JSON list of C-alpha atoms in Angstrom, two decimals:
[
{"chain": "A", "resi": 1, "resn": "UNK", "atom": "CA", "xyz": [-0.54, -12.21, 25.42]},
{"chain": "A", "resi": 2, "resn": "UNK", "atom": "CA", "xyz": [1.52, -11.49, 22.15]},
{"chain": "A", "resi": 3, "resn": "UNK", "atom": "CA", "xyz": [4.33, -10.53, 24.09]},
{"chain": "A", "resi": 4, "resn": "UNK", "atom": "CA", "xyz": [4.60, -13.58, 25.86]},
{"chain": "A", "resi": 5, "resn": "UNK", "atom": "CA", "xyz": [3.67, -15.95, 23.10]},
{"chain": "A", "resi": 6, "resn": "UNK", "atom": "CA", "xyz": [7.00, -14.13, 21.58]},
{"chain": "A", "resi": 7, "resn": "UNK", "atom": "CA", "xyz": [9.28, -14.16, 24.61]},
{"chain": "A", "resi": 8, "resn": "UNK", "atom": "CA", "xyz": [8.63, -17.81, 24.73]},
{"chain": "A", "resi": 9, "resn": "UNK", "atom": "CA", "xyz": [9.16, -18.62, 21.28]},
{"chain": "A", "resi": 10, "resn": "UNK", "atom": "CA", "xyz": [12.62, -16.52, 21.34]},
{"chain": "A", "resi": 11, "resn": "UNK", "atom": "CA", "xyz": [13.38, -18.02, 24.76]},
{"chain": "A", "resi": 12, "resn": "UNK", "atom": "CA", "xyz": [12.88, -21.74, 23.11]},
{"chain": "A", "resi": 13, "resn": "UNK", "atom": "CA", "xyz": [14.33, -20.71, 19.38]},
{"chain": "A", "resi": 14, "resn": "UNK", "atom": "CA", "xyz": [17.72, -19.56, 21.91]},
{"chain": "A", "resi": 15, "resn": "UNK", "atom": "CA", "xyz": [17.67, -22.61, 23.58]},
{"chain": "A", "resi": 16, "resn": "UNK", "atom": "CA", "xyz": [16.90, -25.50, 20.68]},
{"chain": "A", "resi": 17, "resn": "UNK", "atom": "CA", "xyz": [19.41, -23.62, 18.87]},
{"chain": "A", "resi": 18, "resn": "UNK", "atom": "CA", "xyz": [22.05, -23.79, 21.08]},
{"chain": "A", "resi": 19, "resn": "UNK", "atom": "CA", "xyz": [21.42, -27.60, 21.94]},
{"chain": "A", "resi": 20, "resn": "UNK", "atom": "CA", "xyz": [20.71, -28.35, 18.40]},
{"chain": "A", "resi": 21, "resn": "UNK", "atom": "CA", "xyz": [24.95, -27.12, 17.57]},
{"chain": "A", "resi": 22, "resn": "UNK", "atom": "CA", "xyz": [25.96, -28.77, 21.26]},
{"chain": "A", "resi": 23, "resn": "UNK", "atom": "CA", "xyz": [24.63, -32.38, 20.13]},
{"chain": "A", "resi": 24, "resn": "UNK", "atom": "CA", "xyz": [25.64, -31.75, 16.18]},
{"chain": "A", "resi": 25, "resn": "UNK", "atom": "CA", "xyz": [26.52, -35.20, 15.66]},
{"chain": "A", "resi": 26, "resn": "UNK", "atom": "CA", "xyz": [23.89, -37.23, 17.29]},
{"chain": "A", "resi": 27, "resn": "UNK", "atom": "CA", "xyz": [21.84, -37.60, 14.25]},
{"chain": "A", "resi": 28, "resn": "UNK", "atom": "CA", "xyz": [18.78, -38.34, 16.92]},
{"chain": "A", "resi": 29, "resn": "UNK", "atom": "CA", "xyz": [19.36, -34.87, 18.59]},
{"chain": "A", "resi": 30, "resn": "UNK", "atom": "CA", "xyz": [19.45, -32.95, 15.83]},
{"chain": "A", "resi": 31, "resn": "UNK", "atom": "CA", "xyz": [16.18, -33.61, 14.26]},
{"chain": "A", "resi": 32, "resn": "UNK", "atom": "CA", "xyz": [14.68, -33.00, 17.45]},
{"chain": "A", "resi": 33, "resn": "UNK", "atom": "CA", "xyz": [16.44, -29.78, 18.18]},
{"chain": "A", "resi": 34, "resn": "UNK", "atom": "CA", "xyz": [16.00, -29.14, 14.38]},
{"chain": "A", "resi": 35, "resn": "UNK", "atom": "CA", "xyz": [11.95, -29.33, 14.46]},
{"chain": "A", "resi": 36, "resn": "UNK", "atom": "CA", "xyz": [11.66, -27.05, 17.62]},
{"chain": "A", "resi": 37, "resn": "UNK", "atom": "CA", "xyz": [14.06, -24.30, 16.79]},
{"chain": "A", "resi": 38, "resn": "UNK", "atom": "CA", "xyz": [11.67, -24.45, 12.79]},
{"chain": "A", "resi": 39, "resn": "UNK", "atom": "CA", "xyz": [8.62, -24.33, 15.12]},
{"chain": "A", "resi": 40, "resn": "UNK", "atom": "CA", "xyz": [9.85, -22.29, 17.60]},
{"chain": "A", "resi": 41, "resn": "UNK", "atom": "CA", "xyz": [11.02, -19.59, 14.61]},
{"chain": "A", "resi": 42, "resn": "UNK", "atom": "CA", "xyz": [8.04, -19.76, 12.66]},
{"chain": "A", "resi": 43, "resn": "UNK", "atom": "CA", "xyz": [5.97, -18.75, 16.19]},
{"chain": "A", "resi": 44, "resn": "UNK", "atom": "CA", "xyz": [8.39, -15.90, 17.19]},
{"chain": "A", "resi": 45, "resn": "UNK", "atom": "CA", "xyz": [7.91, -14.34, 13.33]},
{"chain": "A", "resi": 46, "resn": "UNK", "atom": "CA", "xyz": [3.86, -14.45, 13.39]},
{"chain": "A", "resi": 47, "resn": "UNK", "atom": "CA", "xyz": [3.88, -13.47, 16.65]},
{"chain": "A", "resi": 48, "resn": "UNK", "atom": "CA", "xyz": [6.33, -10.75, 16.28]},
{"chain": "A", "resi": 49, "resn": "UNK", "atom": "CA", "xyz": [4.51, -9.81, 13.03]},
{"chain": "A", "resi": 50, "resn": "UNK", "atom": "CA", "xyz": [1.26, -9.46, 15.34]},
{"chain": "A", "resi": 51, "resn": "UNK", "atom": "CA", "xyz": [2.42, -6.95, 17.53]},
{"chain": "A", "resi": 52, "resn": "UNK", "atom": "CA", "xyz": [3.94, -4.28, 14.94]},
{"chain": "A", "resi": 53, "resn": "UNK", "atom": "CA", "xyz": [1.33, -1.45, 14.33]},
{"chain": "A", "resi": 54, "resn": "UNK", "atom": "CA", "xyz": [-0.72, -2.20, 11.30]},
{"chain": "A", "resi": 55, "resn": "UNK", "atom": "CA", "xyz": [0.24, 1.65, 9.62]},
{"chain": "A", "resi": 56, "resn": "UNK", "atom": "CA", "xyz": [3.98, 1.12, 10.38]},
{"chain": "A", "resi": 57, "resn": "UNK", "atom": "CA", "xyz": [3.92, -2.14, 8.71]},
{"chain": "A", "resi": 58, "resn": "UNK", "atom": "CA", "xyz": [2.14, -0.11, 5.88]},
{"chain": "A", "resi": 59, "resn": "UNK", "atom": "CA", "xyz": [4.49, 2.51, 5.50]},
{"chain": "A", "resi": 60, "resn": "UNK", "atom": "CA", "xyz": [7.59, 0.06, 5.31]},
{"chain": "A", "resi": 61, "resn": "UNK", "atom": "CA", "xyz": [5.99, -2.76, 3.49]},
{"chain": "A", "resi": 62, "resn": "UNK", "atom": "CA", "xyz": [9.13, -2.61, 0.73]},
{"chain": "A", "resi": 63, "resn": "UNK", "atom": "CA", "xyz": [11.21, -2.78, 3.17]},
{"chain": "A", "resi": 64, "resn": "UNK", "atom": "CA", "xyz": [9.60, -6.16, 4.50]},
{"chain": "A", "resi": 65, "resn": "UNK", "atom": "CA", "xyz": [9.90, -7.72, 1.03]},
{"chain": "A", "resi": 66, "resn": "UNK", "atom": "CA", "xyz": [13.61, -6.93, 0.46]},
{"chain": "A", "resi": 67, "resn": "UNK", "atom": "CA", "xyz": [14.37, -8.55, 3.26]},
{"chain": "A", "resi": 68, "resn": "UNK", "atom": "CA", "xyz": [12.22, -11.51, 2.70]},
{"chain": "A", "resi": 69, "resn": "UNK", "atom": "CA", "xyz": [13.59, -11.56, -0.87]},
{"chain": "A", "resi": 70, "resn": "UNK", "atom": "CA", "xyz": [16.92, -11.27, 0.43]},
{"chain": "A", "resi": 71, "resn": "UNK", "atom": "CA", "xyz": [16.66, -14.43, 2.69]},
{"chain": "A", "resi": 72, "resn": "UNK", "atom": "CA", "xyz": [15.26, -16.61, 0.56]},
{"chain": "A", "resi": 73, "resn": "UNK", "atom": "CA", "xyz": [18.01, -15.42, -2.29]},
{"chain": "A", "resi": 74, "resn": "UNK", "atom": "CA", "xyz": [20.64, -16.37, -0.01]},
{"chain": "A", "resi": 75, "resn": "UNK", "atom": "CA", "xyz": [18.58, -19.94, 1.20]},
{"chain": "A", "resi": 76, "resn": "UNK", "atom": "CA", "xyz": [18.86, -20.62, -2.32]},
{"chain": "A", "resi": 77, "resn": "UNK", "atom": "CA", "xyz": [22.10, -20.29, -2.92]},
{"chain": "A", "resi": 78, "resn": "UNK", "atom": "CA", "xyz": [22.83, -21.93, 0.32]},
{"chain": "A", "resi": 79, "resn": "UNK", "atom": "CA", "xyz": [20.83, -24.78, -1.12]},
{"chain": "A", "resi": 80, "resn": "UNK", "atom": "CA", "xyz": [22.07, -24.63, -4.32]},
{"chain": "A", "resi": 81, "resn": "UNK", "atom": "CA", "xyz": [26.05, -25.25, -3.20]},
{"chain": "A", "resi": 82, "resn": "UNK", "atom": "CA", "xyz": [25.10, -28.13, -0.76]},
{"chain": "A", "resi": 83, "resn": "UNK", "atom": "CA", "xyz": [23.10, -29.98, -4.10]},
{"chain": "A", "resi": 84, "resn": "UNK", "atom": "CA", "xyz": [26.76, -29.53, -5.79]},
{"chain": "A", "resi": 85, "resn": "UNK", "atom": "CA", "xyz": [28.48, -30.82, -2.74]},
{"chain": "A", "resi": 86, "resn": "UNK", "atom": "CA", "xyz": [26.19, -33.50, -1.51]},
{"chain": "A", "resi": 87, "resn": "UNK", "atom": "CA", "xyz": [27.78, -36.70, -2.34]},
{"chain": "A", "resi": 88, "resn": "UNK", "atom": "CA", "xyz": [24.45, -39.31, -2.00]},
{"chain": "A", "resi": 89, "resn": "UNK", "atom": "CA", "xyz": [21.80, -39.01, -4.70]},
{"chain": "A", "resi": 90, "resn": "UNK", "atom": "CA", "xyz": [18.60, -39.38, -1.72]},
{"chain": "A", "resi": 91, "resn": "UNK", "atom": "CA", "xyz": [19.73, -35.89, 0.00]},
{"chain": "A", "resi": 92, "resn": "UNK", "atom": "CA", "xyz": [21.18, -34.09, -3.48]},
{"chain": "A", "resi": 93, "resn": "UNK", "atom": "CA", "xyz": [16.97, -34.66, -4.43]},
{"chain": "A", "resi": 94, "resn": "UNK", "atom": "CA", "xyz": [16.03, -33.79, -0.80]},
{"chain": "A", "resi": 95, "resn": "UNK", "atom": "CA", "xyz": [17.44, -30.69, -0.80]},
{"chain": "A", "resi": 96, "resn": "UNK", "atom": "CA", "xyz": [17.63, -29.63, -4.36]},
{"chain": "A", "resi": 97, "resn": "UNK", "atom": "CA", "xyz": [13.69, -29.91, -3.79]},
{"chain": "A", "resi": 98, "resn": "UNK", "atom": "CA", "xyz": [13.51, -27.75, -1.03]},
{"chain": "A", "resi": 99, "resn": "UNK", "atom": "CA", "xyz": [15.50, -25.39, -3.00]},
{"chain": "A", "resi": 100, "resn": "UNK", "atom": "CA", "xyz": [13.04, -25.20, -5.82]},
{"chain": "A", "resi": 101, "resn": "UNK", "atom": "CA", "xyz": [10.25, -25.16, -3.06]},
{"chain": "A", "resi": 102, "resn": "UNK", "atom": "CA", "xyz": [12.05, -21.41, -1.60]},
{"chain": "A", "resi": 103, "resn": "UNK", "atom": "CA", "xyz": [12.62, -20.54, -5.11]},
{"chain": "A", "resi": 104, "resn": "UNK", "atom": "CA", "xyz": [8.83, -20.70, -6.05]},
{"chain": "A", "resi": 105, "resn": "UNK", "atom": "CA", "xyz": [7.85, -18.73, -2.64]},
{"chain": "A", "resi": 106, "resn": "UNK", "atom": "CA", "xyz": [11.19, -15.80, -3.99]},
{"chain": "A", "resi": 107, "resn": "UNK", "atom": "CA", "xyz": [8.79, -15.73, -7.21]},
{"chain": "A", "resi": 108, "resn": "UNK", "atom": "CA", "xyz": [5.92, -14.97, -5.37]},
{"chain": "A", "resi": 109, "resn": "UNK", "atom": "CA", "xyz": [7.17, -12.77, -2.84]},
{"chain": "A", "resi": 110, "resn": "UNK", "atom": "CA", "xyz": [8.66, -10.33, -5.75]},
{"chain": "A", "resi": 111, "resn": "UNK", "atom": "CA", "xyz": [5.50, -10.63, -7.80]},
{"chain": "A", "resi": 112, "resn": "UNK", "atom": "CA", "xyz": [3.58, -9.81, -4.66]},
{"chain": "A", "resi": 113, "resn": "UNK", "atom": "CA", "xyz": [6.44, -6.43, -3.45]},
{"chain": "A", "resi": 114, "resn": "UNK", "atom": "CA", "xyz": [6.40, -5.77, -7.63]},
{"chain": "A", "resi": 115, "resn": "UNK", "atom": "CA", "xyz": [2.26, -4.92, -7.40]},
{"chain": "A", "resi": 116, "resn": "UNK", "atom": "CA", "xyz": [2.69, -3.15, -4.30]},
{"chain": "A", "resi": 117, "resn": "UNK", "atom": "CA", "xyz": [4.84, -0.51, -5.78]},
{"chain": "A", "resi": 118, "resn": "UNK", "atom": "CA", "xyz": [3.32, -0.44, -9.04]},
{"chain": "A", "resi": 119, "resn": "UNK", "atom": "CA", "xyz": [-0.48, 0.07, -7.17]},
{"chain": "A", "resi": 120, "resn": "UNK", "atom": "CA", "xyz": [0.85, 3.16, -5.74]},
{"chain": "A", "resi": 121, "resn": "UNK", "atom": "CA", "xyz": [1.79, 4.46, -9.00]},
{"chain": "A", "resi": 122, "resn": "UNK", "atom": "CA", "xyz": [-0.98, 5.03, -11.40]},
{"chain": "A", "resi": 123, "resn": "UNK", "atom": "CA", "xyz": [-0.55, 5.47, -14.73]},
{"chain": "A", "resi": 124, "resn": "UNK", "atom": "CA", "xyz": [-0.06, 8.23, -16.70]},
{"chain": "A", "resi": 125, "resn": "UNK", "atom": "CA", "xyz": [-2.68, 7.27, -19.30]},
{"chain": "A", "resi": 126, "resn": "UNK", "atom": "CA", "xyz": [-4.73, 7.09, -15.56]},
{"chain": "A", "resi": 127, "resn": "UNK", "atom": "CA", "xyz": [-3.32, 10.11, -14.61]},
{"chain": "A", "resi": 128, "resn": "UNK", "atom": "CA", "xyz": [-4.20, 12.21, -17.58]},
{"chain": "A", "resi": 129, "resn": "UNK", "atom": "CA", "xyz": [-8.02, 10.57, -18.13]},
{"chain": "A", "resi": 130, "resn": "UNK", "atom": "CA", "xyz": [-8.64, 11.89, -14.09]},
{"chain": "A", "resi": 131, "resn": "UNK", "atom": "CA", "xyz": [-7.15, 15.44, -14.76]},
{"chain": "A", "resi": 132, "resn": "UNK", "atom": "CA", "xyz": [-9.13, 15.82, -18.27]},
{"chain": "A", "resi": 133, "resn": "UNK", "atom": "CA", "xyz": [-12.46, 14.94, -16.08]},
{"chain": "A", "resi": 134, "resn": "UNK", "atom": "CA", "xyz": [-11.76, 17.27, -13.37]},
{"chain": "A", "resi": 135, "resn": "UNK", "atom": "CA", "xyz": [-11.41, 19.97, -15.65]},
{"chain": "A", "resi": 136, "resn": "UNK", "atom": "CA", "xyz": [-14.69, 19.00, -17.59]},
{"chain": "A", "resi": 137, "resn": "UNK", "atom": "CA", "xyz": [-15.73, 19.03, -13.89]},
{"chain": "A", "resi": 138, "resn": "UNK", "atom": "CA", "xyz": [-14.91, 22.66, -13.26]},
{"chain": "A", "resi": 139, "resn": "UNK", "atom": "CA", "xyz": [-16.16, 24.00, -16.29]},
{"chain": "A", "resi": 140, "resn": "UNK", "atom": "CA", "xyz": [-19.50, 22.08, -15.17]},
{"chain": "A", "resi": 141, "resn": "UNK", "atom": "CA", "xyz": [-19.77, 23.41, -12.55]},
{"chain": "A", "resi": 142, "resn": "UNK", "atom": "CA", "xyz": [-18.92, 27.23, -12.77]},
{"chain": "A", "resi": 143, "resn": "UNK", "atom": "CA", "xyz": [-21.81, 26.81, -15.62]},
{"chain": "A", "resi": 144, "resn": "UNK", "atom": "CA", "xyz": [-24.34, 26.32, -12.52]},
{"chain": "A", "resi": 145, "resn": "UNK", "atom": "CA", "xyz": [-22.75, 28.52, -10.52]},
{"chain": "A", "resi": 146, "resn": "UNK", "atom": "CA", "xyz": [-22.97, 31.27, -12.95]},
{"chain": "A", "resi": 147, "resn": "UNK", "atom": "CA", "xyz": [-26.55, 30.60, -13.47]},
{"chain": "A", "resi": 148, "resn": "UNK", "atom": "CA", "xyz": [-27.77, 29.75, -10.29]},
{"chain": "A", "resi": 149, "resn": "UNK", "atom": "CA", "xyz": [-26.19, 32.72, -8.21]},
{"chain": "A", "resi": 150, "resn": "UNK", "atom": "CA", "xyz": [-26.81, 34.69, -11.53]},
{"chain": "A", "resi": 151, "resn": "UNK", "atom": "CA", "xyz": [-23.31, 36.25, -11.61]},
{"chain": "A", "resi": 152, "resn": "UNK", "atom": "CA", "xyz": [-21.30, 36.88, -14.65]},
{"chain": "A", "resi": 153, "resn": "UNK", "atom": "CA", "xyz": [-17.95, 35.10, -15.80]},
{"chain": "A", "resi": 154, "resn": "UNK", "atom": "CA", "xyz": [-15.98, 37.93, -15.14]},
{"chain": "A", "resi": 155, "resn": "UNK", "atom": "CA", "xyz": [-17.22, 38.21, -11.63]},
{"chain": "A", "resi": 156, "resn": "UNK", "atom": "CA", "xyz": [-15.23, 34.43, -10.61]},
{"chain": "A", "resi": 157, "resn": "UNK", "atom": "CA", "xyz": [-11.81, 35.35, -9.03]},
{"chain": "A", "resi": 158, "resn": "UNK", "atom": "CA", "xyz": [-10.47, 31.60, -8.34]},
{"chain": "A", "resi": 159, "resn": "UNK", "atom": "CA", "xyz": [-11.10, 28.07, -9.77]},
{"chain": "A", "resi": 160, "resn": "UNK", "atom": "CA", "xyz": [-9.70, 25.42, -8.20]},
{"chain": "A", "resi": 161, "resn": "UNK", "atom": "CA", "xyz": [-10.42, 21.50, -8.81]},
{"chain": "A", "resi": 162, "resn": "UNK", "atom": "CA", "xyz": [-9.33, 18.01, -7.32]},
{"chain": "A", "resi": 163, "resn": "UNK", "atom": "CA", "xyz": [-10.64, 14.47, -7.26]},
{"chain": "A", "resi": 164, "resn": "UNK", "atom": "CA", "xyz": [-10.95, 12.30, -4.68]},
{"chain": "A", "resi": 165, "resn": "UNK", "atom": "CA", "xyz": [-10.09, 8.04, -5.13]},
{"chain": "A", "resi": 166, "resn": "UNK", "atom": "CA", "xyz": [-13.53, 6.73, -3.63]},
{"chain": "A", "resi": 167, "resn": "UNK", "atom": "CA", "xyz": [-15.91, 4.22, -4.87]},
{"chain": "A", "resi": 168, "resn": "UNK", "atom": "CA", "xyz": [-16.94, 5.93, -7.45]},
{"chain": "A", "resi": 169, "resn": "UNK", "atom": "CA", "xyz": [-14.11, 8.75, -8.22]},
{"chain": "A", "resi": 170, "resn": "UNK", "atom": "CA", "xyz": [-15.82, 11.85, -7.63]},
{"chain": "A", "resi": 171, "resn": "UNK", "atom": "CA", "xyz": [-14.28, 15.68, -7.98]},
{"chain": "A", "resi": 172, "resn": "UNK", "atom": "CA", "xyz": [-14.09, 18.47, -6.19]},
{"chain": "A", "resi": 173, "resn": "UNK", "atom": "CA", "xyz": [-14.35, 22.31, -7.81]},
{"chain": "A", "resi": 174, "resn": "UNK", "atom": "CA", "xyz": [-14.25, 25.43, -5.60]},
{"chain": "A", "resi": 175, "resn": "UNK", "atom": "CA", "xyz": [-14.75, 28.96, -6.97]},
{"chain": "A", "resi": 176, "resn": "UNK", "atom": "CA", "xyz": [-14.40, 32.39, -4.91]},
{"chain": "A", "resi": 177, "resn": "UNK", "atom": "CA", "xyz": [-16.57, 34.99, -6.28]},
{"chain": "A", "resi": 178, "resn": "UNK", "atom": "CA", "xyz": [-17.56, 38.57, -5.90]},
{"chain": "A", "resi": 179, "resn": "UNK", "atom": "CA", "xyz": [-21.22, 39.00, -5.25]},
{"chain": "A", "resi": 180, "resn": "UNK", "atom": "CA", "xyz": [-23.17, 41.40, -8.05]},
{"chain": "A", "resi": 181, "resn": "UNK", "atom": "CA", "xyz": [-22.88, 45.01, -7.48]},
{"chain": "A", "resi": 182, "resn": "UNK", "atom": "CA", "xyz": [-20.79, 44.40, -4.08]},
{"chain": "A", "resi": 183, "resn": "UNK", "atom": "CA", "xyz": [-16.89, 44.36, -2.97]},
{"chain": "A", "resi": 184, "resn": "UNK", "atom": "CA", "xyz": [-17.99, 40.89, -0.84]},
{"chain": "A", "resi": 185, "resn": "UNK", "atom": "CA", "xyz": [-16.29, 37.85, -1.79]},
{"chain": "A", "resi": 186, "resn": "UNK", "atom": "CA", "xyz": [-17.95, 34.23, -1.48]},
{"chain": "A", "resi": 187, "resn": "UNK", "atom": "CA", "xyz": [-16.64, 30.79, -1.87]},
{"chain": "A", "resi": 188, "resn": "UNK", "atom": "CA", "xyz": [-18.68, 27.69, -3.32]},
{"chain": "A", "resi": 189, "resn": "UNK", "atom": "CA", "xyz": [-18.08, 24.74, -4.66]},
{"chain": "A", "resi": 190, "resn": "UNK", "atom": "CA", "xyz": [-19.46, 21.20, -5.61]},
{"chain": "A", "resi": 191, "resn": "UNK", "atom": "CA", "xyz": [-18.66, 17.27, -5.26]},
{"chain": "A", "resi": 192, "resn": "UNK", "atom": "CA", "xyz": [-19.25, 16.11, -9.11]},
{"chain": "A", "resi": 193, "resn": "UNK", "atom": "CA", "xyz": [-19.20, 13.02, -10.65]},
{"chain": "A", "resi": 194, "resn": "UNK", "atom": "CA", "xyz": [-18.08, 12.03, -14.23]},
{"chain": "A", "resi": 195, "resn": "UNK", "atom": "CA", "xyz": [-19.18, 9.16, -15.89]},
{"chain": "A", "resi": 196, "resn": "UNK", "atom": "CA", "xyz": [-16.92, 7.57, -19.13]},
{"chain": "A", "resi": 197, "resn": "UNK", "atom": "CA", "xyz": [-19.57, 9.40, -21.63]},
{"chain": "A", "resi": 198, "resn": "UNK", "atom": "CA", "xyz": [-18.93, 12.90, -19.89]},
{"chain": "A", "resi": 199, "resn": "UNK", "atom": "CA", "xyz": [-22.30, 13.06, -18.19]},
{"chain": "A", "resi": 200, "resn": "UNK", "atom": "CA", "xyz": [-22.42, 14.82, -14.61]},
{"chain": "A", "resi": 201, "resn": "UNK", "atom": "CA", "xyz": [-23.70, 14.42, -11.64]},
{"chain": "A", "resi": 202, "resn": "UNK", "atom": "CA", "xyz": [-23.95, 17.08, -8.83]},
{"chain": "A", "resi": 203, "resn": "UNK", "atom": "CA", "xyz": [-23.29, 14.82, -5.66]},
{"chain": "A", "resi": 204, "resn": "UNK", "atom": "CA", "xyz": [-23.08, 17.90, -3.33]},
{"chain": "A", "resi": 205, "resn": "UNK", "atom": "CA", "xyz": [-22.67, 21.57, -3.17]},
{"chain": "A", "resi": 206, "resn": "UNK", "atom": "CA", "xyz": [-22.56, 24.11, -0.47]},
{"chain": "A", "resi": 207, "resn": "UNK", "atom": "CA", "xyz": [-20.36, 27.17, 0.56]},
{"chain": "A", "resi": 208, "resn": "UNK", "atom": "CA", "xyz": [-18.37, 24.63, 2.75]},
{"chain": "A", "resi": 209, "resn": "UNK", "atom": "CA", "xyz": [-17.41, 22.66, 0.17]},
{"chain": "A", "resi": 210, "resn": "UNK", "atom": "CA", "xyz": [-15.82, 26.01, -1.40]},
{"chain": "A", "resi": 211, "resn": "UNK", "atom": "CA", "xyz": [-14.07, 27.05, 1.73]},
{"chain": "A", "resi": 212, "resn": "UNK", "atom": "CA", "xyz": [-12.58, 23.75, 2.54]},
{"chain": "A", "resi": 213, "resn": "UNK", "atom": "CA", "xyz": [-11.26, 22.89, -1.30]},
{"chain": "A", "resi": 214, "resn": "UNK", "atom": "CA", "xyz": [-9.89, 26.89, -1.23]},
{"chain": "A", "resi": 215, "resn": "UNK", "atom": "CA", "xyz": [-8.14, 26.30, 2.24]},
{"chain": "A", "resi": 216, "resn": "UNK", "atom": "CA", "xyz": [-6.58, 22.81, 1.11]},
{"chain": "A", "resi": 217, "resn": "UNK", "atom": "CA", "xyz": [-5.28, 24.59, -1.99]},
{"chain": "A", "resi": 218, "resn": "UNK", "atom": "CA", "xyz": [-3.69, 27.76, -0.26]},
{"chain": "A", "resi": 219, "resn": "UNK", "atom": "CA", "xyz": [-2.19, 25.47, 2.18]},
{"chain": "A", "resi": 220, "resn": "UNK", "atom": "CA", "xyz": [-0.23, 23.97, -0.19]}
]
C-alpha cells in the first residue's frame, strides 16, 4: 500500500508541477496547481519516509538532517531575496513571514541533528566514572572468587571487565584460573552492579558468564 500511496503522490507532484509552470500566469491556476503539487509533496515525503527500513534510517540519520538543514538554508535565502525584491508591502510581510516560519523549523532541526550526535558521544567525565566502577567491579569480584573457589591470587591468569548500557548499568568481570594443585584452567565470571556509594551487587555469576566475556575479549 506504501508503494502506491507514493507512486501516486509522485505521479500527481509530476503532473501539478508541470501544469502549475504551463498556466504560470493565470493567477487562478496557479494556486490550484500550487496547493496540489504542496499536498501532493508533503504525501510522497511521509510516504517515502514510511517505506525506508527503520535501521537504515538509523544509521544515516546525519545525513537526513544535512539535507533537511540544507533545504531550508537555501528556502531562506530564497525567501530572504524575494522580501528585498518584492515591491508591495502585503506580500514583502507574506513572505518575509514564511521565511521566519522555515527559519524557526532550521533552528529546530539543528538543535534536534546537534543532540543526536552529541547522545552518541558520552562524556569523558561519563566515560571515566564507568571505567573507575568497572574496575572497583573486578576487584569485587575476584575477592569472591578467591574465596568462594578457595584459590589463591597468584593462581588468576586473566582479568578482564566491561559494562553493559542497560537500565541500570551493570558490569561484566571474567577471570580464567588454574584450579588448586592441578594444570586445569577454568573461566568464571559475574554480572555486578555499582551503585554511586560503591556498594555491589552480584546480579549473576556462572562459568558462562566467564567464557563468553573471555571469548568477546580475544575476539577483539
Amino acid at each position: 500500500m506504501e508503494y502506491v500511496i507514493l507512486t501516486a503522490a509522485l505521479l500527481t507532484l509530476a503532473g501539478s508541477g508541470y501544469y502549475w509552470y504551463q498556466d504560470k500566469d493565470d493567477s487562478e491556476s496557479v494556486r490550484i496547481y500550487r496547493t496540489i503539487f504542496i499536498i501532493s509533496l508533503i504525501i510522497a515525503v511521509f510516504s517515502g519516509i514510511s517505506i525506508v527500513p527503520e535501521d537504515f534510517m538509523e544509521a544515516h540519520a546525519k545525513w537526513f538532517h544535512v539535507i533537511a538543514d540544507t533545504v531550508m538554508a537555501c528556502g531562506i535565502a530564497g525567501m530572504l531575496i524575494k522580501v528585498f525584491r518584492q515591491k508591495k508591502p502585503g506580500k514583502k510581510a507574506a513572505v518575509a513571514f514564511s521565511a521566519v516560519v522555515l527559519a524557526m523549523a532550521l533552528s529546530l532541526t539543528v538543535f534536534s541533528f546537534y543532540r543526536h550526535i552529541t547522545a552518541d558521544q558520552p562524556s569523558s567525565e561519563g566515560m571515566q566514572e564507568a571505567t573507575n566502577r568497572a574496575g572497583a567491579a573486578l576487584q569485587y569480584a575476584e575477592q569472591n572468587l578467591v574465596q568462594e573457589h578457595g584459590i589463591a591470587r597468584d593462581s588468576v591468569n586473566g582479568r578482564f571487565y566491561g559494562f553493559v548500557t542497560a537500565d541500570p548499568v551493570y558490569y561484566i568481570v571474567g577471570f580464567t584460573y588454574t584450579v588448586p594443585g592441578t594444570d586445569t584452567e577454568k573461566s568464571y565470571g559475574y554480572h555486578i552492579s555499582v551503585d554511586d556509594n560503591y556498594h555491589f551487587e552480584i546480579l549473576e555469576q556462572s562459568e558462562e558468564i566467564g567464557k563468553q566475556m573471555i571469548s568477546t575479549e580475544e575476539s577483539k
